[in-house]
């Protein structure tokens, strides 16, 4: 990754290399942190951060879910994120806020461990490769199941929970695929390792609900809205592994992944093997919106 100049940490901008933590940080030992991923795009009116307030709302919700007291409110976090982009001279990029328990307490009870908040930003290109964005990626259903509501919170962006995603992602890459799809404990589709999933069949667009183990993705919500605006029938639904094989089109959505077509699942071509019309429409509508070319959702853009 390409370093930028400053990272905001606990109330001040510090040089990138100085944004360090102690090895006895609670969040490092037990995964007691929450984070976000946000993208900023270049527009005619400067850098626009996509749904920044919605991302910070989710950060605050995630912190609440695992009981991290947060001294900063959404408005302050929004303000700081814009500042981090500006001081680093970024006109587009990826913003990573993180909140975690620090030092002062060992053992599972974090009482006494301070809370740290940091916001970094850097340039980040196509998450699943330029080629993948253009022609689609190859995915495999993982042997790892998505963490469930019975033992964890798939719908909170908790650092510790991402070990589940890392296991699925690395196994998929080792086996020669680009990305993994995770089923939940009931054997139905939850999402990708770091993306939500959409399935198109017979003109109907389906996506798994949070109850299936998906994150309530902000890109998922945006793409769903853009498709509905255009008259598509979009539904939250239970999706089985067979539904993946019978799909006319499959695509992932995520802040990092944007709208990435899936051209193969478990070595079976998806539809024709090329990104289909709904996928292409979703990709274009999303990119137009984030770059300020969709008046209808101008309120999703927050200028740095
Ligand atoms: N599911 C998961 C598990 C997930 O991590 C993400 C975002 C999504 C769905 C899509 O959510 P949204 O960004 O609100 O549309 N994954 C972030 C982290 C990626 C990473 O490798 O780190 C991201 O896309 O920023």
Coordinates of C-alpha atoms and ligand atoms in Angstrom, one line a residue:
X1 CA 0.0 0.0 0.0
X2 CA 1.0 3.5 -0.6
X3 CA 1.5 5.5 2.5
X4 CA 0.1 9.0 2.9
X5 CA 1.5 11.8 5.1
X6 CA -0.8 11.9 8.2
X7 CA -3.1 9.7 10.2
X8 CA -5.5 11.1 12.7
X9 CA -5.2 9.4 16.1
X10 CA -6.9 10.2 19.4
X11 CA -7.5 13.8 18.6
X12 CA -4.4 14.8 16.6
X13 CA -2.8 14.3 13.2
X14 CA 0.4 12.3 13.5
X15 CA 2.9 11.4 10.8
X16 CA 1.9 8.0 9.1
X17 CA 4.9 6.2 10.6
X18 CA 4.2 7.4 14.1
X19 CA 0.6 6.0 14.3
X20 CA 1.6 3.1 16.5
X21 CA 0.1 0.9 19.2
X22 CA 1.5 -1.0 22.2
X23 CA 1.9 -4.8 21.9
X24 CA -0.4 -5.3 24.9
X25 CA -3.3 -3.5 23.1
X26 CA -6.5 -5.3 24.1
X27 CA -7.8 -5.1 20.6
X28 CA -4.7 -6.9 19.2
X29 CA -5.1 -9.8 21.7
X30 CA -8.9 -10.3 21.6
X31 CA -10.1 -8.6 18.4
X32 CA -12.0 -6.0 20.4
X33 CA -12.2 -3.3 17.8
X34 CA -14.6 -2.0 15.2
X35 CA -13.9 -0.4 11.9
X36 CA -15.2 1.1 8.6
X37 CA -14.2 1.3 5.0
X38 CA -15.2 4.4 3.1
X39 CA -14.4 5.6 -0.4
X40 CA -13.9 9.1 -1.7
X41 CA -14.2 9.8 -5.5
X42 CA -13.0 12.7 -7.6
X43 CA -15.9 14.8 -8.9
X44 CA -16.3 18.1 -10.7
X45 CA -16.8 19.7 -7.2
X46 CA -13.7 18.1 -5.6
X47 CA -13.4 15.0 -3.5
X48 CA -16.8 13.5 -2.6
X49 CA -16.9 10.9 0.2
X50 CA -19.6 8.4 -0.4
X51 CA -22.3 8.1 2.3
X52 CA -19.7 9.1 5.0
X53 CA -22.3 9.9 7.6
X54 CA -24.0 6.5 7.1
X55 CA -20.6 4.8 7.5
X56 CA -19.9 6.7 10.7
X57 CA -23.4 5.8 12.0
X58 CA -22.5 2.1 11.4
X59 CA -19.2 2.6 13.2
X60 CA -21.0 3.9 16.2
X61 CA -23.6 1.0 16.0
X62 CA -20.7 -1.5 15.8
X63 CA -19.0 0.0 18.9
X64 CA -22.3 -0.1 20.8
X65 CA -22.7 -3.8 19.8
X66 CA -19.5 -4.8 21.5
X67 CA -19.6 -2.3 24.2
X68 CA -16.8 0.1 23.3
X69 CA -17.5 3.6 24.8
X70 CA -16.8 6.2 22.1
X71 CA -16.0 9.8 23.0
X72 CA -16.5 11.1 19.5
X73 CA -19.9 11.6 17.8
X74 CA -20.8 11.0 14.2
X75 CA -20.4 14.7 13.3
X76 CA -16.9 14.9 14.7
X77 CA -15.9 11.7 12.9
X78 CA -17.3 13.0 9.7
X79 CA -15.4 16.3 10.1
X80 CA -12.1 14.5 10.9
X81 CA -12.5 12.2 7.9
X82 CA -12.7 15.2 5.6
X83 CA -9.7 16.7 7.2
X84 CA -7.6 13.5 6.8
X85 CA -8.4 13.5 3.1
X86 CA -7.5 17.2 2.8
X87 CA -4.2 17.1 4.7
X88 CA -3.1 14.2 2.6
X89 CA -3.9 15.9 -0.6
X90 CA -6.2 13.1 -1.7
X91 CA -8.9 13.8 -4.3
X92 CA -10.0 10.1 -4.2
X93 CA -9.1 7.3 -1.9
X94 CA -10.1 4.9 0.8
X95 CA -10.8 6.0 4.4
X96 CA -10.3 3.5 7.3
X97 CA -11.6 4.6 10.7
X98 CA -10.9 2.2 13.6
X99 CA -11.9 2.1 17.3
X100 CA -10.4 -0.3 19.7
X101 CA -9.6 -1.1 23.3
X102 CA -6.0 -0.2 24.2
X103 CA -3.7 -1.0 27.1
X104 CA -4.2 -0.9 30.9
X105 CA -6.1 -4.2 31.2
X106 CA -5.3 -7.7 30.3
X107 CA -7.7 -10.5 30.4
X108 CA -11.0 -10.6 28.6
X109 CA -12.7 -7.9 30.6
X110 CA -11.7 -4.7 28.8
X111 CA -12.6 -2.5 31.8
X112 CA -9.6 -0.2 32.4
X113 CA -8.3 -0.5 28.8
X114 CA -8.4 2.9 27.2
X115 CA -10.2 3.4 23.9
X116 CA -8.3 4.6 20.8
X117 CA -9.8 6.1 17.7
X118 CA -7.8 6.5 14.4
X119 CA -8.7 7.5 10.9
X120 CA -6.3 6.9 8.0
X121 CA -6.7 7.4 4.3
X122 CA -4.8 6.3 1.3
X123 CA -5.2 5.5 -2.4
X124 CA -6.7 2.1 -3.1
X125 CA -7.4 0.8 -6.6
X126 CA -9.7 -2.0 -7.7
X127 CA -10.1 -4.4 -4.7
X128 CA -10.5 -7.5 -6.9
X129 CA -8.3 -6.2 -9.7
X130 CA -9.0 -4.1 -12.8
X131 CA -9.5 -7.2 -14.9
X132 CA -12.0 -8.5 -12.4
X133 CA -13.9 -5.3 -12.4
X134 CA -14.1 -5.4 -16.1
X135 CA -14.7 -9.0 -17.0
X136 CA -15.7 -10.6 -13.7
X137 CA -14.0 -12.8 -11.1
X138 CA -13.9 -16.5 -10.3
X139 CA -15.3 -17.4 -6.9
X140 CA -15.8 -20.6 -4.9
X141 CA -18.2 -21.5 -2.1
X142 CA -16.0 -21.7 1.1
X143 CA -15.8 -24.7 3.4
X144 CA -15.8 -22.1 6.1
X145 CA -19.3 -21.1 7.3
X146 CA -20.1 -17.4 8.0
X147 CA -20.1 -16.5 11.7
X148 CA -23.7 -16.8 13.0
X149 CA -26.0 -14.7 15.2
X150 CA -25.8 -17.5 17.8
X151 CA -22.2 -16.9 18.7
X152 CA -21.2 -13.5 17.1
X153 CA -22.5 -10.5 15.2
X154 CA -22.1 -10.8 11.5
X155 CA -23.9 -7.5 11.2
X156 CA -21.4 -5.5 13.2
X157 CA -18.0 -4.6 11.7
X158 CA -15.9 -6.1 14.5
X159 CA -12.2 -6.6 13.9
X160 CA -12.2 -10.1 15.6
X161 CA -15.0 -11.3 13.3
X162 CA -12.8 -10.8 10.3
X163 CA -10.7 -13.8 11.0
X164 CA -13.7 -15.7 9.6
X165 CA -13.4 -13.7 6.4
X166 CA -9.6 -14.1 6.3
X167 CA -9.9 -17.9 6.5
X168 CA -12.4 -18.0 3.7
X169 CA -10.5 -15.5 1.5
X170 CA -7.0 -17.1 1.9
X171 CA -8.4 -20.6 1.3
X172 CA -10.1 -19.4 -1.9
X173 CA -7.0 -17.7 -3.2
X174 CA -4.8 -20.7 -2.3
X175 CA -7.2 -22.8 -4.4
X176 CA -6.8 -20.5 -7.4
X177 CA -10.0 -18.4 -7.0
X178 CA -10.3 -14.7 -6.6
X179 CA -12.9 -14.6 -3.8
X180 CA -15.0 -16.8 -1.5
X181 CA -18.8 -17.0 -0.9
X182 CA -19.7 -18.0 2.6
X183 CA -22.8 -20.0 3.5
X184 CA -24.2 -19.7 7.0
X185 CA -24.7 -22.6 9.4
X186 CA -28.0 -23.5 7.8
X187 CA -26.2 -23.9 4.5
X188 CA -27.7 -20.8 2.7
X189 CA -25.8 -18.0 1.1
X190 CA -24.6 -15.2 3.4
X191 CA -22.1 -13.0 1.5
X192 CA -18.5 -12.8 0.2
X193 CA -15.5 -12.5 2.5
X194 CA -15.8 -8.7 2.3
X195 CA -18.7 -8.0 0.0
X196 CA -22.5 -8.5 -0.3
X197 CA -23.8 -10.6 -3.1
X198 CA -26.6 -10.1 -5.6
X199 CA -28.1 -12.9 -7.8
X200 CA -30.1 -12.2 -10.9
X201 CA -32.5 -14.8 -12.3
X202 CA -35.3 -14.3 -14.9
X203 CA -35.0 -10.5 -14.4
X204 CA -35.5 -10.6 -10.6
X205 CA -32.6 -9.4 -8.4
X206 CA -32.1 -11.1 -5.1
X207 CA -29.8 -10.5 -2.2
X208 CA -29.4 -12.2 1.2
X209 CA -30.8 -10.3 4.3
X210 CA -28.8 -9.6 7.4
X211 CA -30.6 -12.5 9.1
X212 CA -28.7 -14.8 6.8
X213 CA -25.3 -13.5 8.2
X214 CA -24.7 -10.6 5.8
X215 CA -23.5 -7.2 6.8
X216 CA -26.0 -4.4 6.1
X217 CA -23.9 -3.1 3.3
X218 CA -24.0 0.5 2.3
X219 CA -23.1 -0.3 -1.3
X220 CA -25.7 -3.1 -1.2
X221 CA -28.3 -0.5 -0.1
X222 CA -27.2 2.0 -2.7
X223 CA -27.2 -0.5 -5.6
X224 CA -30.6 -1.8 -4.5
X225 CA -32.0 1.7 -4.5
X226 CA -30.4 2.5 -7.9
X227 CA -31.9 -0.7 -9.4
X228 CA -35.4 0.1 -7.9
X229 CA -35.1 3.6 -9.3
X230 CA -34.7 2.1 -12.7
X231 CA -37.7 -0.2 -12.3
X232 CA -36.0 -3.5 -11.4
X233 CA -37.7 -5.9 -9.0
X234 CA -35.2 -6.3 -6.1
X235 CA -35.9 -8.6 -3.2
X236 CA -34.1 -9.8 -0.1
X237 CA -34.3 -13.6 -0.2
X238 CA -33.0 -16.9 1.0
X239 CA -30.4 -18.0 -1.6
X240 CA -29.2 -21.5 -1.9
X241 CA -26.0 -22.9 -3.4
X242 CA -28.1 -24.2 -6.4
X243 CA -29.5 -20.6 -6.9
X244 CA -25.8 -19.6 -7.5
X245 CA -25.4 -22.3 -10.2
X246 CA -28.8 -21.4 -11.8
X247 CA -28.2 -17.6 -11.8
X248 CA -28.1 -15.6 -15.0
X249 CA -25.9 -13.0 -13.3
X250 CA -24.0 -12.7 -10.0
X251 CA -22.2 -9.7 -8.7
X252 CA -20.6 -8.5 -5.5
X253 CA -21.0 -5.1 -3.9
X254 CA -18.8 -3.4 -1.3
X255 CA -17.0 -0.1 -0.6
X256 CA -13.7 -1.7 -1.6
X257 CA -15.1 -4.0 -4.3
X258 CA -17.6 -1.4 -5.7
X259 CA -19.7 -3.5 -8.1
X260 CA -17.6 -6.5 -9.2
X261 CA -19.1 -9.1 -11.6
X262 CA -18.7 -12.8 -10.9
X263 CA -18.1 -14.8 -14.0
X264 CA -17.6 -18.2 -12.5
X265 CA -18.8 -19.9 -9.3
X266 CA -17.4 -23.3 -8.3
X267 CA -16.0 -23.8 -11.8
X268 CA -19.4 -23.2 -13.4
X269 CA -19.9 -20.3 -15.8
X270 CA -22.4 -17.7 -14.5
X271 CA -24.9 -17.2 -17.3
X272 CA -22.9 -16.7 -20.5
X273 CA -19.7 -16.3 -18.6
X274 CA -19.6 -12.6 -19.2
X275 CA -21.0 -9.8 -17.1
X276 CA -24.8 -9.5 -17.9
X277 CA -27.0 -6.5 -18.5
X278 CA -28.2 -6.0 -14.9
X279 CA -24.6 -6.2 -13.6
X280 CA -23.4 -3.7 -16.2
X281 CA -26.3 -1.4 -15.4
X282 CA -25.6 -1.6 -11.6
X283 CA -21.9 -0.9 -12.2
X284 CA -22.5 2.2 -14.3
X285 CA -25.3 3.5 -12.1
X286 CA -23.1 3.1 -9.1
X287 CA -20.0 4.7 -10.7
X288 CA -22.1 7.6 -12.0
X289 CA -23.6 8.2 -8.6
X290 CA -20.4 8.2 -6.7
X291 CA -18.7 10.5 -9.1
X292 CA -21.5 13.1 -8.9
X293 CA -23.4 12.3 -12.1
X294 CA -26.7 11.4 -10.5
X295 CA -28.7 14.3 -9.2
X296 CA -31.3 12.1 -7.6
X297 CA -28.8 10.9 -5.0
X298 CA -26.6 13.9 -4.7
X299 CA -27.2 13.8 -0.9
X300 CA -25.1 10.6 -0.8
X301 CA -22.0 12.7 -1.6
X302 CA -20.3 14.5 1.3
X303 CA -17.6 16.9 0.0
X304 CA -14.2 17.1 1.7
Ligands
LIG1 N1 -19.7 -7.7 3.9 C1 -18.5 -7.7 4.5 C2 -18.1 -8.9 5.4 C3 -17.7 -6.6 4.4 O1 -16.5 -6.6 5.0 C4 -18.1 -5.5 3.6 C5 -17.2 -4.3 3.4 C6 -19.3 -5.6 2.9 C7 -20.1 -6.7 3.1 C8 -19.9 -4.5 2.1 O2 -20.3 -3.4 2.9 P1 -20.2 -1.9 2.4 O3 -18.8 -1.5 2.3 O4 -21.0 -1.1 3.5 O5 -20.9 -1.9 1.1 N2 -15.8 -4.6 3.5 C9 -14.9 -3.6 3.7 C10 -13.5 -4.1 4.1 C11 -12.7 -4.7 3.0 C12 -11.3 -5.1 3.5 O6 -10.7 -5.9 2.8 O7 -10.9 -4.5 4.5 C13 -14.8 -2.6 2.5 O8 -15.3 -2.9 1.5 O9 -14.3 -1.5 2.8

